[in-house]
Amino acid sequence: MMAPPARDWLDPLRRALDASPAPVTFFFRDDDVGWSDDRLFTLLDLFARYGLPIDLAVIPAELGPALARRLERTVSDSGDRVTVHQHGFAHVNHEHEGRKCEFGHARPGLDQRGDIERGRQRLRHLLGPLVRPIFTPPWNRCTAETARCLVDLDFRVLSRDVSAVPLNQAGLAEVSIRLDWHAHRRGVRLSPNEWGEALARVVSTTEPVGIMFHHAVIDEAEHEALRQLLGVLAGHHHARSAGIMALARDEAVGKAH
């Protein structure tokens, strides 16, 4: 649980945006769709309130018909503000040691490809053409073999954490998260004041600022802090927002020039 926000915790962000010589682009990714549906739609209501876009990473094995129908209505009614894409297959760890990973070195390429393809088929069956060609691996981890499988299966974008080593796979753009709303330092959740400072630091970079959420662990006490953050980002003249696909297209155009 995040500590209650102080009134001025977002002042560092406001100052950084005020001082920025150009608009700063933000994007938002929510992982683990398929779990905790009520909390998911509470988060989506908050984003709708401020008219901000959000990319939803959906676990194929956890998506049932009832949730799919609700998502279909939400995405269709949002006018591209809310999008859905694939989040692994079952969000299951296959590594025998080390950090958790569904698409890691313990699995040969054929096994990885099989799960990715089965997941895509399930999402397409339940959500049809609404599914974007984006892949977010569980725990933000995958291998170069995963990237090759993704290109073979016509995915266009890989979204992980900025700390991940770029895979540099031709035909696969990488749009990385820079901040985790649930980040810890030495086992303790970042306070709102620490979050304000972290936001100010990333605003000073030239890269888009991606913020990752896990709706399943956002409780009511955190919603006030998130509401305040979205209010600043929706209202500041130097804050822009975009979806992952739009950022991938911008990256491709930039490389072409």
PDB file of C-alpha atoms in Angstrom:
ATOM      1  CA  MET A   1       0.000   0.000   0.000  1.00  0.00           C
ATOM      2  CA  MET A   2       1.232   3.475  -0.873  1.00  0.00           C
ATOM      3  CA  ALA A   3       1.341   6.053   1.924  1.00  0.00           C
ATOM      4  CA  PRO A   4      -1.298   8.820   1.709  1.00  0.00           C
ATOM      5  CA  PRO A   5      -0.067  11.552  -0.648  1.00  0.00           C
ATOM      6  CA  ALA A   6       1.019  14.928   0.672  1.00  0.00           C
ATOM      7  CA  ARG A   7      -0.629  17.877  -1.013  1.00  0.00           C
ATOM      8  CA  ASP A   8       2.570  18.969  -2.778  1.00  0.00           C
ATOM      9  CA  TRP A   9       4.002  15.574  -3.813  1.00  0.00           C
ATOM     10  CA  LEU A  10       3.567  16.367  -7.518  1.00  0.00           C
ATOM     11  CA  ASP A  11       5.303  19.757  -7.355  1.00  0.00           C
ATOM     12  CA  PRO A  12       8.635  18.318  -8.659  1.00  0.00           C
ATOM     13  CA  LEU A  13       6.783  16.934 -11.679  1.00  0.00           C
ATOM     14  CA  ARG A  14       5.033  20.234 -12.321  1.00  0.00           C
ATOM     15  CA  ARG A  15       8.336  22.116 -12.141  1.00  0.00           C
ATOM     16  CA  ALA A  16      10.021  19.641 -14.487  1.00  0.00           C
ATOM     17  CA  LEU A  17       7.196  19.950 -17.008  1.00  0.00           C
ATOM     18  CA  ASP A  18       7.234  23.746 -16.719  1.00  0.00           C
ATOM     19  CA  ALA A  19      10.973  23.747 -17.456  1.00  0.00           C
ATOM     20  CA  SER A  20      10.847  21.240 -20.300  1.00  0.00           C
ATOM     21  CA  PRO A  21      11.756  22.853 -23.645  1.00  0.00           C
ATOM     22  CA  ALA A  22       9.264  20.601 -25.451  1.00  0.00           C
ATOM     23  CA  PRO A  23       6.185  18.548 -24.619  1.00  0.00           C
ATOM     24  CA  VAL A  24       6.833  15.249 -22.831  1.00  0.00           C
ATOM     25  CA  THR A  25       4.967  12.153 -24.000  1.00  0.00           C
ATOM     26  CA  PHE A  26       3.541   9.702 -21.467  1.00  0.00           C
ATOM     27  CA  PHE A  27       2.021   6.287 -22.034  1.00  0.00           C
ATOM     28  CA  PHE A  28       0.351   3.848 -19.658  1.00  0.00           C
ATOM     29  CA  ARG A  29       0.309   0.043 -19.633  1.00  0.00           C
ATOM     30  CA  ASP A  30      -1.802  -2.070 -17.288  1.00  0.00           C
ATOM     31  CA  ASP A  31      -0.730  -5.702 -16.930  1.00  0.00           C
ATOM     32  CA  ASP A  32      -2.471  -8.924 -15.875  1.00  0.00           C
ATOM     33  CA  VAL A  33      -5.873  -8.303 -17.420  1.00  0.00           C
ATOM     34  CA  GLY A  34      -7.829 -11.464 -16.673  1.00  0.00           C
ATOM     35  CA  TRP A  35      -7.355 -11.102 -12.924  1.00  0.00           C
ATOM     36  CA  SER A  36      -9.384  -8.911 -10.528  1.00  0.00           C
ATOM     37  CA  ASP A  37     -11.939  -7.616 -13.017  1.00  0.00           C
ATOM     38  CA  ASP A  38     -13.579  -5.157 -10.619  1.00  0.00           C
ATOM     39  CA  ARG A  39     -10.279  -3.406  -9.933  1.00  0.00           C
ATOM     40  CA  LEU A  40      -9.554  -3.331 -13.667  1.00  0.00           C
ATOM     41  CA  PHE A  41     -12.733  -1.432 -14.438  1.00  0.00           C
ATOM     42  CA  THR A  42     -12.207   0.920 -11.512  1.00  0.00           C
ATOM     43  CA  LEU A  43      -8.863   1.830 -13.079  1.00  0.00           C
ATOM     44  CA  LEU A  44     -10.430   2.209 -16.518  1.00  0.00           C
ATOM     45  CA  ASP A  45     -13.095   4.516 -15.089  1.00  0.00           C
ATOM     46  CA  LEU A  46     -10.342   6.731 -13.697  1.00  0.00           C
ATOM     47  CA  PHE A  47      -8.568   6.933 -17.051  1.00  0.00           C
ATOM     48  CA  ALA A  48     -11.873   7.684 -18.775  1.00  0.00           C
ATOM     49  CA  ARG A  49     -12.470  10.547 -16.346  1.00  0.00           C
ATOM     50  CA  TYR A  50      -9.318  12.268 -17.612  1.00  0.00           C
ATOM     51  CA  GLY A  51      -9.543  11.108 -21.221  1.00  0.00           C
ATOM     52  CA  LEU A  52      -6.114   9.463 -21.116  1.00  0.00           C
ATOM     53  CA  PRO A  53      -5.130   6.410 -23.183  1.00  0.00           C
ATOM     54  CA  ILE A  54      -4.166   3.087 -21.665  1.00  0.00           C
ATOM     55  CA  ASP A  55      -2.851  -0.143 -23.189  1.00  0.00           C
ATOM     56  CA  LEU A  56      -4.165  -3.315 -21.550  1.00  0.00           C
ATOM     57  CA  ALA A  57      -1.946  -6.408 -21.483  1.00  0.00           C
ATOM     58  CA  VAL A  58      -4.317  -9.398 -21.455  1.00  0.00           C
ATOM     59  CA  ILE A  59      -3.385 -12.895 -20.231  1.00  0.00           C
ATOM     60  CA  PRO A  60      -4.958 -15.154 -22.901  1.00  0.00           C
ATOM     61  CA  ALA A  61      -5.445 -18.190 -20.655  1.00  0.00           C
ATOM     62  CA  GLU A  62      -7.240 -16.026 -18.064  1.00  0.00           C
ATOM     63  CA  LEU A  63      -9.618 -14.282 -20.476  1.00  0.00           C
ATOM     64  CA  GLY A  64     -13.148 -15.659 -20.395  1.00  0.00           C
ATOM     65  CA  PRO A  65     -16.185 -14.768 -22.510  1.00  0.00           C
ATOM     66  CA  ALA A  66     -17.792 -12.492 -19.903  1.00  0.00           C
ATOM     67  CA  LEU A  67     -14.705 -10.314 -19.457  1.00  0.00           C
ATOM     68  CA  ALA A  68     -14.123 -10.349 -23.206  1.00  0.00           C
ATOM     69  CA  ARG A  69     -17.593  -8.906 -23.787  1.00  0.00           C
ATOM     70  CA  ARG A  70     -16.984  -6.132 -21.256  1.00  0.00           C
ATOM     71  CA  LEU A  71     -13.608  -5.344 -22.790  1.00  0.00           C
ATOM     72  CA  GLU A  72     -15.063  -5.331 -26.280  1.00  0.00           C
ATOM     73  CA  ARG A  73     -17.636  -2.729 -25.248  1.00  0.00           C
ATOM     74  CA  THR A  74     -15.066  -0.635 -23.395  1.00  0.00           C
ATOM     75  CA  VAL A  75     -12.505  -0.662 -26.198  1.00  0.00           C
ATOM     76  CA  SER A  76     -15.081  -0.028 -28.919  1.00  0.00           C
ATOM     77  CA  ASP A  77     -16.646   2.862 -27.006  1.00  0.00           C
ATOM     78  CA  SER A  78     -13.284   4.470 -26.213  1.00  0.00           C
ATOM     79  CA  GLY A  79     -12.400   5.476 -29.764  1.00  0.00           C
ATOM     80  CA  ASP A  80      -8.895   3.949 -29.595  1.00  0.00           C
ATOM     81  CA  ARG A  81      -8.212   5.426 -26.162  1.00  0.00           C
ATOM     82  CA  VAL A  82      -8.243   1.928 -24.626  1.00  0.00           C
ATOM     83  CA  THR A  83      -6.475  -0.891 -26.475  1.00  0.00           C
ATOM     84  CA  VAL A  84      -5.757  -4.560 -25.780  1.00  0.00           C
ATOM     85  CA  HIS A  85      -2.755  -6.750 -26.549  1.00  0.00           C
ATOM     86  CA  GLN A  86      -1.206 -10.069 -25.562  1.00  0.00           C
ATOM     87  CA  HIS A  87       0.454 -10.644 -22.182  1.00  0.00           C
ATOM     88  CA  GLY A  88       2.240 -13.968 -22.533  1.00  0.00           C
ATOM     89  CA  PHE A  89       0.010 -17.028 -22.510  1.00  0.00           C
ATOM     90  CA  ALA A  90      -0.790 -18.195 -18.962  1.00  0.00           C
ATOM     91  CA  HIS A  91       1.537 -16.030 -16.834  1.00  0.00           C
ATOM     92  CA  VAL A  92       3.319 -19.158 -15.580  1.00  0.00           C
ATOM     93  CA  ASN A  93       6.981 -19.382 -14.590  1.00  0.00           C
ATOM     94  CA  HIS A  94       8.939 -22.046 -16.494  1.00  0.00           C
ATOM     95  CA  GLU A  95      12.419 -21.290 -15.165  1.00  0.00           C
ATOM     96  CA  HIS A  96      13.985 -23.831 -12.809  1.00  0.00           C
ATOM     97  CA  GLU A  97      16.160 -21.253 -11.065  1.00  0.00           C
ATOM     98  CA  GLY A  98      16.693 -17.526 -11.027  1.00  0.00           C
ATOM     99  CA  ARG A  99      14.113 -14.898 -11.870  1.00  0.00           C
ATOM    100  CA  LYS A 100      10.617 -15.803 -12.984  1.00  0.00           C
ATOM    101  CA  CYS A 101       9.996 -15.956 -16.722  1.00  0.00           C
ATOM    102  CA  GLU A 102       7.350 -17.512 -18.959  1.00  0.00           C
ATOM    103  CA  PHE A 103       9.410 -17.087 -22.126  1.00  0.00           C
ATOM    104  CA  GLY A 104      12.923 -17.669 -20.848  1.00  0.00           C
ATOM    105  CA  HIS A 105      16.009 -19.719 -21.615  1.00  0.00           C
ATOM    106  CA  ALA A 106      14.517 -22.874 -20.087  1.00  0.00           C
ATOM    107  CA  ARG A 107      12.107 -23.149 -23.019  1.00  0.00           C
ATOM    108  CA  PRO A 108      13.071 -23.988 -26.614  1.00  0.00           C
ATOM    109  CA  GLY A 109      11.813 -21.773 -29.394  1.00  0.00           C
ATOM    110  CA  LEU A 110       9.144 -24.212 -30.564  1.00  0.00           C
ATOM    111  CA  ASP A 111       7.574 -24.279 -27.105  1.00  0.00           C
ATOM    112  CA  GLN A 112       7.638 -20.497 -26.870  1.00  0.00           C
ATOM    113  CA  ARG A 113       6.155 -20.109 -30.334  1.00  0.00           C
ATOM    114  CA  GLY A 114       3.410 -22.605 -29.547  1.00  0.00           C
ATOM    115  CA  ASP A 115       2.273 -20.690 -26.476  1.00  0.00           C
ATOM    116  CA  ILE A 116       2.450 -17.327 -28.226  1.00  0.00           C
ATOM    117  CA  GLU A 117       0.408 -18.645 -31.133  1.00  0.00           C
ATOM    118  CA  ARG A 118      -2.187 -20.311 -28.891  1.00  0.00           C
ATOM    119  CA  GLY A 119      -2.514 -17.114 -26.906  1.00  0.00           C
ATOM    120  CA  ARG A 120      -2.980 -15.029 -30.011  1.00  0.00           C
ATOM    121  CA  GLN A 121      -5.628 -17.409 -31.348  1.00  0.00           C
ATOM    122  CA  ARG A 122      -7.573 -17.220 -28.090  1.00  0.00           C
ATOM    123  CA  LEU A 123      -7.473 -13.424 -27.981  1.00  0.00           C
ATOM    124  CA  ARG A 124      -8.553 -13.185 -31.603  1.00  0.00           C
ATOM    125  CA  HIS A 125     -11.374 -15.646 -30.988  1.00  0.00           C
ATOM    126  CA  LEU A 126     -12.690 -13.613 -28.049  1.00  0.00           C
ATOM    127  CA  LEU A 127     -11.790 -10.050 -29.071  1.00  0.00           C
ATOM    128  CA  GLY A 128     -11.382 -10.243 -32.838  1.00  0.00           C
ATOM    129  CA  PRO A 129      -9.684  -7.361 -34.646  1.00  0.00           C
ATOM    130  CA  LEU A 130      -9.453  -5.248 -31.483  1.00  0.00           C
ATOM    131  CA  VAL A 131      -6.222  -7.049 -30.517  1.00  0.00           C
ATOM    132  CA  ARG A 132      -3.098  -5.039 -31.349  1.00  0.00           C
ATOM    133  CA  PRO A 133       0.144  -6.721 -32.590  1.00  0.00           C
ATOM    134  CA  ILE A 134       1.927  -5.919 -29.319  1.00  0.00           C
ATOM    135  CA  PHE A 135       3.464  -8.453 -26.925  1.00  0.00           C
ATOM    136  CA  THR A 136       4.197  -7.827 -23.255  1.00  0.00           C
ATOM    137  CA  PRO A 137       5.970 -10.803 -21.645  1.00  0.00           C
ATOM    138  CA  PRO A 138       5.057 -11.623 -18.044  1.00  0.00           C
ATOM    139  CA  TRP A 139       7.576 -10.190 -15.591  1.00  0.00           C
ATOM    140  CA  ASN A 140       8.867  -8.053 -18.513  1.00  0.00           C
ATOM    141  CA  ARG A 141      11.325 -10.819 -19.447  1.00  0.00           C
ATOM    142  CA  CYS A 142      11.925 -12.838 -22.584  1.00  0.00           C
ATOM    143  CA  THR A 143      14.761 -13.977 -24.853  1.00  0.00           C
ATOM    144  CA  ALA A 144      16.081 -13.227 -28.324  1.00  0.00           C
ATOM    145  CA  GLU A 145      14.344 -16.426 -29.413  1.00  0.00           C
ATOM    146  CA  THR A 146      11.052 -14.952 -28.213  1.00  0.00           C
ATOM    147  CA  ALA A 147      11.638 -11.899 -30.387  1.00  0.00           C
ATOM    148  CA  ARG A 148      12.265 -14.067 -33.447  1.00  0.00           C
ATOM    149  CA  CYS A 149       9.045 -15.969 -32.768  1.00  0.00           C
ATOM    150  CA  LEU A 150       7.133 -12.709 -32.448  1.00  0.00           C
ATOM    151  CA  VAL A 151       8.330 -11.443 -35.822  1.00  0.00           C
ATOM    152  CA  ASP A 152       7.485 -14.783 -37.452  1.00  0.00           C
ATOM    153  CA  LEU A 153       3.968 -14.451 -36.031  1.00  0.00           C
ATOM    154  CA  ASP A 154       3.557 -10.857 -37.302  1.00  0.00           C
ATOM    155  CA  PHE A 155       3.825  -9.042 -33.999  1.00  0.00           C
ATOM    156  CA  ARG A 156       5.131  -5.514 -34.452  1.00  0.00           C
ATOM    157  CA  VAL A 157       5.935  -4.282 -30.934  1.00  0.00           C
ATOM    158  CA  LEU A 158       7.573  -5.692 -27.809  1.00  0.00           C
ATOM    159  CA  SER A 159       6.929  -3.830 -24.551  1.00  0.00           C
ATOM    160  CA  ARG A 160       9.111  -4.550 -21.510  1.00  0.00           C
ATOM    161  CA  ASP A 161      10.900  -2.573 -18.815  1.00  0.00           C
ATOM    162  CA  VAL A 162      13.556  -0.033 -19.759  1.00  0.00           C
ATOM    163  CA  SER A 163      16.128  -2.026 -17.769  1.00  0.00           C
ATOM    164  CA  ALA A 164      15.841  -4.967 -20.190  1.00  0.00           C
ATOM    165  CA  VAL A 165      18.670  -5.336 -22.708  1.00  0.00           C
ATOM    166  CA  PRO A 166      17.343  -4.345 -26.175  1.00  0.00           C
ATOM    167  CA  LEU A 167      16.943  -7.356 -28.455  1.00  0.00           C
ATOM    168  CA  ASN A 168      17.396  -5.376 -31.697  1.00  0.00           C
ATOM    169  CA  GLN A 169      15.223  -7.748 -33.697  1.00  0.00           C
ATOM    170  CA  ALA A 170      14.507  -6.436 -37.191  1.00  0.00           C
ATOM    171  CA  GLY A 171      10.808  -5.778 -37.670  1.00  0.00           C
ATOM    172  CA  LEU A 172      10.073  -5.559 -33.942  1.00  0.00           C
ATOM    173  CA  ALA A 173       9.897  -2.130 -32.299  1.00  0.00           C
ATOM    174  CA  GLU A 174      10.543  -1.912 -28.559  1.00  0.00           C
ATOM    175  CA  VAL A 175       8.482   0.501 -26.460  1.00  0.00           C
ATOM    176  CA  SER A 176       9.698   0.300 -22.881  1.00  0.00           C
ATOM    177  CA  ILE A 177       8.208   1.151 -19.510  1.00  0.00           C
ATOM    178  CA  ARG A 178      10.287   3.571 -17.434  1.00  0.00           C
ATOM    179  CA  LEU A 179       8.347   3.631 -14.153  1.00  0.00           C
ATOM    180  CA  ASP A 180       6.516   0.974 -12.159  1.00  0.00           C
ATOM    181  CA  TRP A 181       3.651   2.382 -10.081  1.00  0.00           C
ATOM    182  CA  HIS A 182       4.269  -0.433  -7.606  1.00  0.00           C
ATOM    183  CA  ALA A 183       8.046   0.047  -7.327  1.00  0.00           C
ATOM    184  CA  HIS A 184       9.840  -0.779  -4.093  1.00  0.00           C
ATOM    185  CA  ARG A 185      13.118   0.387  -2.626  1.00  0.00           C
ATOM    186  CA  ARG A 186      14.753  -2.002  -0.162  1.00  0.00           C
ATOM    187  CA  GLY A 187      11.469  -3.847   0.203  1.00  0.00           C
ATOM    188  CA  VAL A 188       9.351  -0.747   0.898  1.00  0.00           C
ATOM    189  CA  ARG A 189       6.893   0.860  -1.526  1.00  0.00           C
ATOM    190  CA  LEU A 190       7.980   4.230  -2.836  1.00  0.00           C
ATOM    191  CA  SER A 191       6.223   7.063  -1.049  1.00  0.00           C
ATOM    192  CA  PRO A 192       4.300   9.661  -3.061  1.00  0.00           C
ATOM    193  CA  ASN A 193       7.141  12.152  -2.473  1.00  0.00           C
ATOM    194  CA  GLU A 194       9.655   9.656  -3.881  1.00  0.00           C
ATOM    195  CA  TRP A 195       7.342   9.099  -6.810  1.00  0.00           C
ATOM    196  CA  GLY A 196       7.149  12.819  -7.502  1.00  0.00           C
ATOM    197  CA  GLU A 197      10.942  13.025  -7.609  1.00  0.00           C
ATOM    198  CA  ALA A 198      11.170   9.949  -9.855  1.00  0.00           C
ATOM    199  CA  LEU A 199       8.691  11.473 -12.290  1.00  0.00           C
ATOM    200  CA  ALA A 200      10.651  14.711 -12.386  1.00  0.00           C
ATOM    201  CA  ARG A 201      13.852  12.804 -13.209  1.00  0.00           C
ATOM    202  CA  VAL A 202      12.406  10.891 -16.154  1.00  0.00           C
ATOM    203  CA  VAL A 203      10.744  13.996 -17.567  1.00  0.00           C
ATOM    204  CA  SER A 204      14.232  15.411 -18.097  1.00  0.00           C
ATOM    205  CA  THR A 205      15.037  12.619 -20.596  1.00  0.00           C
ATOM    206  CA  THR A 206      14.109  12.715 -24.272  1.00  0.00           C
ATOM    207  CA  GLU A 207      12.331   9.346 -24.255  1.00  0.00           C
ATOM    208  CA  PRO A 208       8.587   8.777 -23.795  1.00  0.00           C
ATOM    209  CA  VAL A 209       7.695   8.121 -20.166  1.00  0.00           C
ATOM    210  CA  GLY A 210       5.942   4.781 -19.807  1.00  0.00           C
ATOM    211  CA  ILE A 211       4.182   4.005 -16.514  1.00  0.00           C
ATOM    212  CA  MET A 212       3.199   0.431 -15.667  1.00  0.00           C
ATOM    213  CA  PHE A 213       0.264  -0.558 -13.475  1.00  0.00           C
ATOM    214  CA  HIS A 214      -1.011  -3.835 -12.069  1.00  0.00           C
ATOM    215  CA  HIS A 215      -4.663  -3.097 -11.377  1.00  0.00           C
ATOM    216  CA  ALA A 216      -5.042  -6.240  -9.256  1.00  0.00           C
ATOM    217  CA  VAL A 217      -2.971  -4.695  -6.454  1.00  0.00           C
ATOM    218  CA  ILE A 218      -4.231  -1.098  -6.639  1.00  0.00           C
ATOM    219  CA  ASP A 219      -6.428  -0.549  -3.608  1.00  0.00           C
ATOM    220  CA  GLU A 220      -8.794   2.293  -2.820  1.00  0.00           C
ATOM    221  CA  ALA A 221      -6.168   4.143  -0.808  1.00  0.00           C
ATOM    222  CA  GLU A 222      -3.955   4.471  -3.887  1.00  0.00           C
ATOM    223  CA  HIS A 223      -6.650   5.824  -6.139  1.00  0.00           C
ATOM    224  CA  GLU A 224      -6.389   9.338  -4.733  1.00  0.00           C
ATOM    225  CA  ALA A 225      -2.677   9.538  -5.567  1.00  0.00           C
ATOM    226  CA  LEU A 226      -3.302   8.146  -9.035  1.00  0.00           C
ATOM    227  CA  ARG A 227      -6.200  10.548  -9.559  1.00  0.00           C
ATOM    228  CA  GLN A 228      -3.926  13.475  -8.700  1.00  0.00           C
ATOM    229  CA  LEU A 229      -1.207  12.251 -11.065  1.00  0.00           C
ATOM    230  CA  LEU A 230      -3.581  11.761 -13.989  1.00  0.00           C
ATOM    231  CA  GLY A 231      -5.081  15.177 -13.329  1.00  0.00           C
ATOM    232  CA  VAL A 232      -1.674  16.828 -13.688  1.00  0.00           C
ATOM    233  CA  LEU A 233      -0.800  14.875 -16.832  1.00  0.00           C
ATOM    234  CA  ALA A 234      -4.180  15.561 -18.433  1.00  0.00           C
ATOM    235  CA  GLY A 235      -4.014  19.272 -17.712  1.00  0.00           C
ATOM    236  CA  HIS A 236      -0.404  20.376 -18.153  1.00  0.00           C
ATOM    237  CA  HIS A 237       0.457  22.104 -21.441  1.00  0.00           C
ATOM    238  CA  HIS A 238       3.780  20.239 -21.680  1.00  0.00           C
ATOM    239  CA  ALA A 239       2.314  16.759 -21.059  1.00  0.00           C
ATOM    240  CA  ARG A 240       1.131  14.633 -23.958  1.00  0.00           C
ATOM    241  CA  SER A 241      -0.163  11.069 -23.968  1.00  0.00           C
ATOM    242  CA  ALA A 242      -0.116   8.331 -26.585  1.00  0.00           C
ATOM    243  CA  GLY A 243      -0.652   4.616 -27.019  1.00  0.00           C
ATOM    244  CA  ILE A 244       2.081   2.050 -27.576  1.00  0.00           C
ATOM    245  CA  MET A 245       1.300   1.524 -31.271  1.00  0.00           C
ATOM    246  CA  ALA A 246       1.498   5.252 -31.982  1.00  0.00           C
ATOM    247  CA  LEU A 247       4.862   5.464 -30.231  1.00  0.00           C
ATOM    248  CA  ALA A 248       6.146   2.481 -32.229  1.00  0.00           C
ATOM    249  CA  ARG A 249       5.125   4.199 -35.464  1.00  0.00           C
ATOM    250  CA  ASP A 250       6.854   7.400 -34.376  1.00  0.00           C
ATOM    251  CA  GLU A 251      10.006   5.407 -33.608  1.00  0.00           C
ATOM    252  CA  ALA A 252       9.914   3.807 -37.059  1.00  0.00           C
ATOM    253  CA  VAL A 253       9.494   7.192 -38.741  1.00  0.00           C
ATOM    254  CA  GLY A 254      12.386   8.616 -36.718  1.00  0.00           C
ATOM    255  CA  LYS A 255      14.687   5.782 -37.761  1.00  0.00           C
ATOM    256  CA  ALA A 256      13.684   6.205 -41.400  1.00  0.00           C
ATOM    257  CA  HIS A 257      14.852   9.805 -41.288  1.00  0.00           C
TER     258      HIS A 257
END
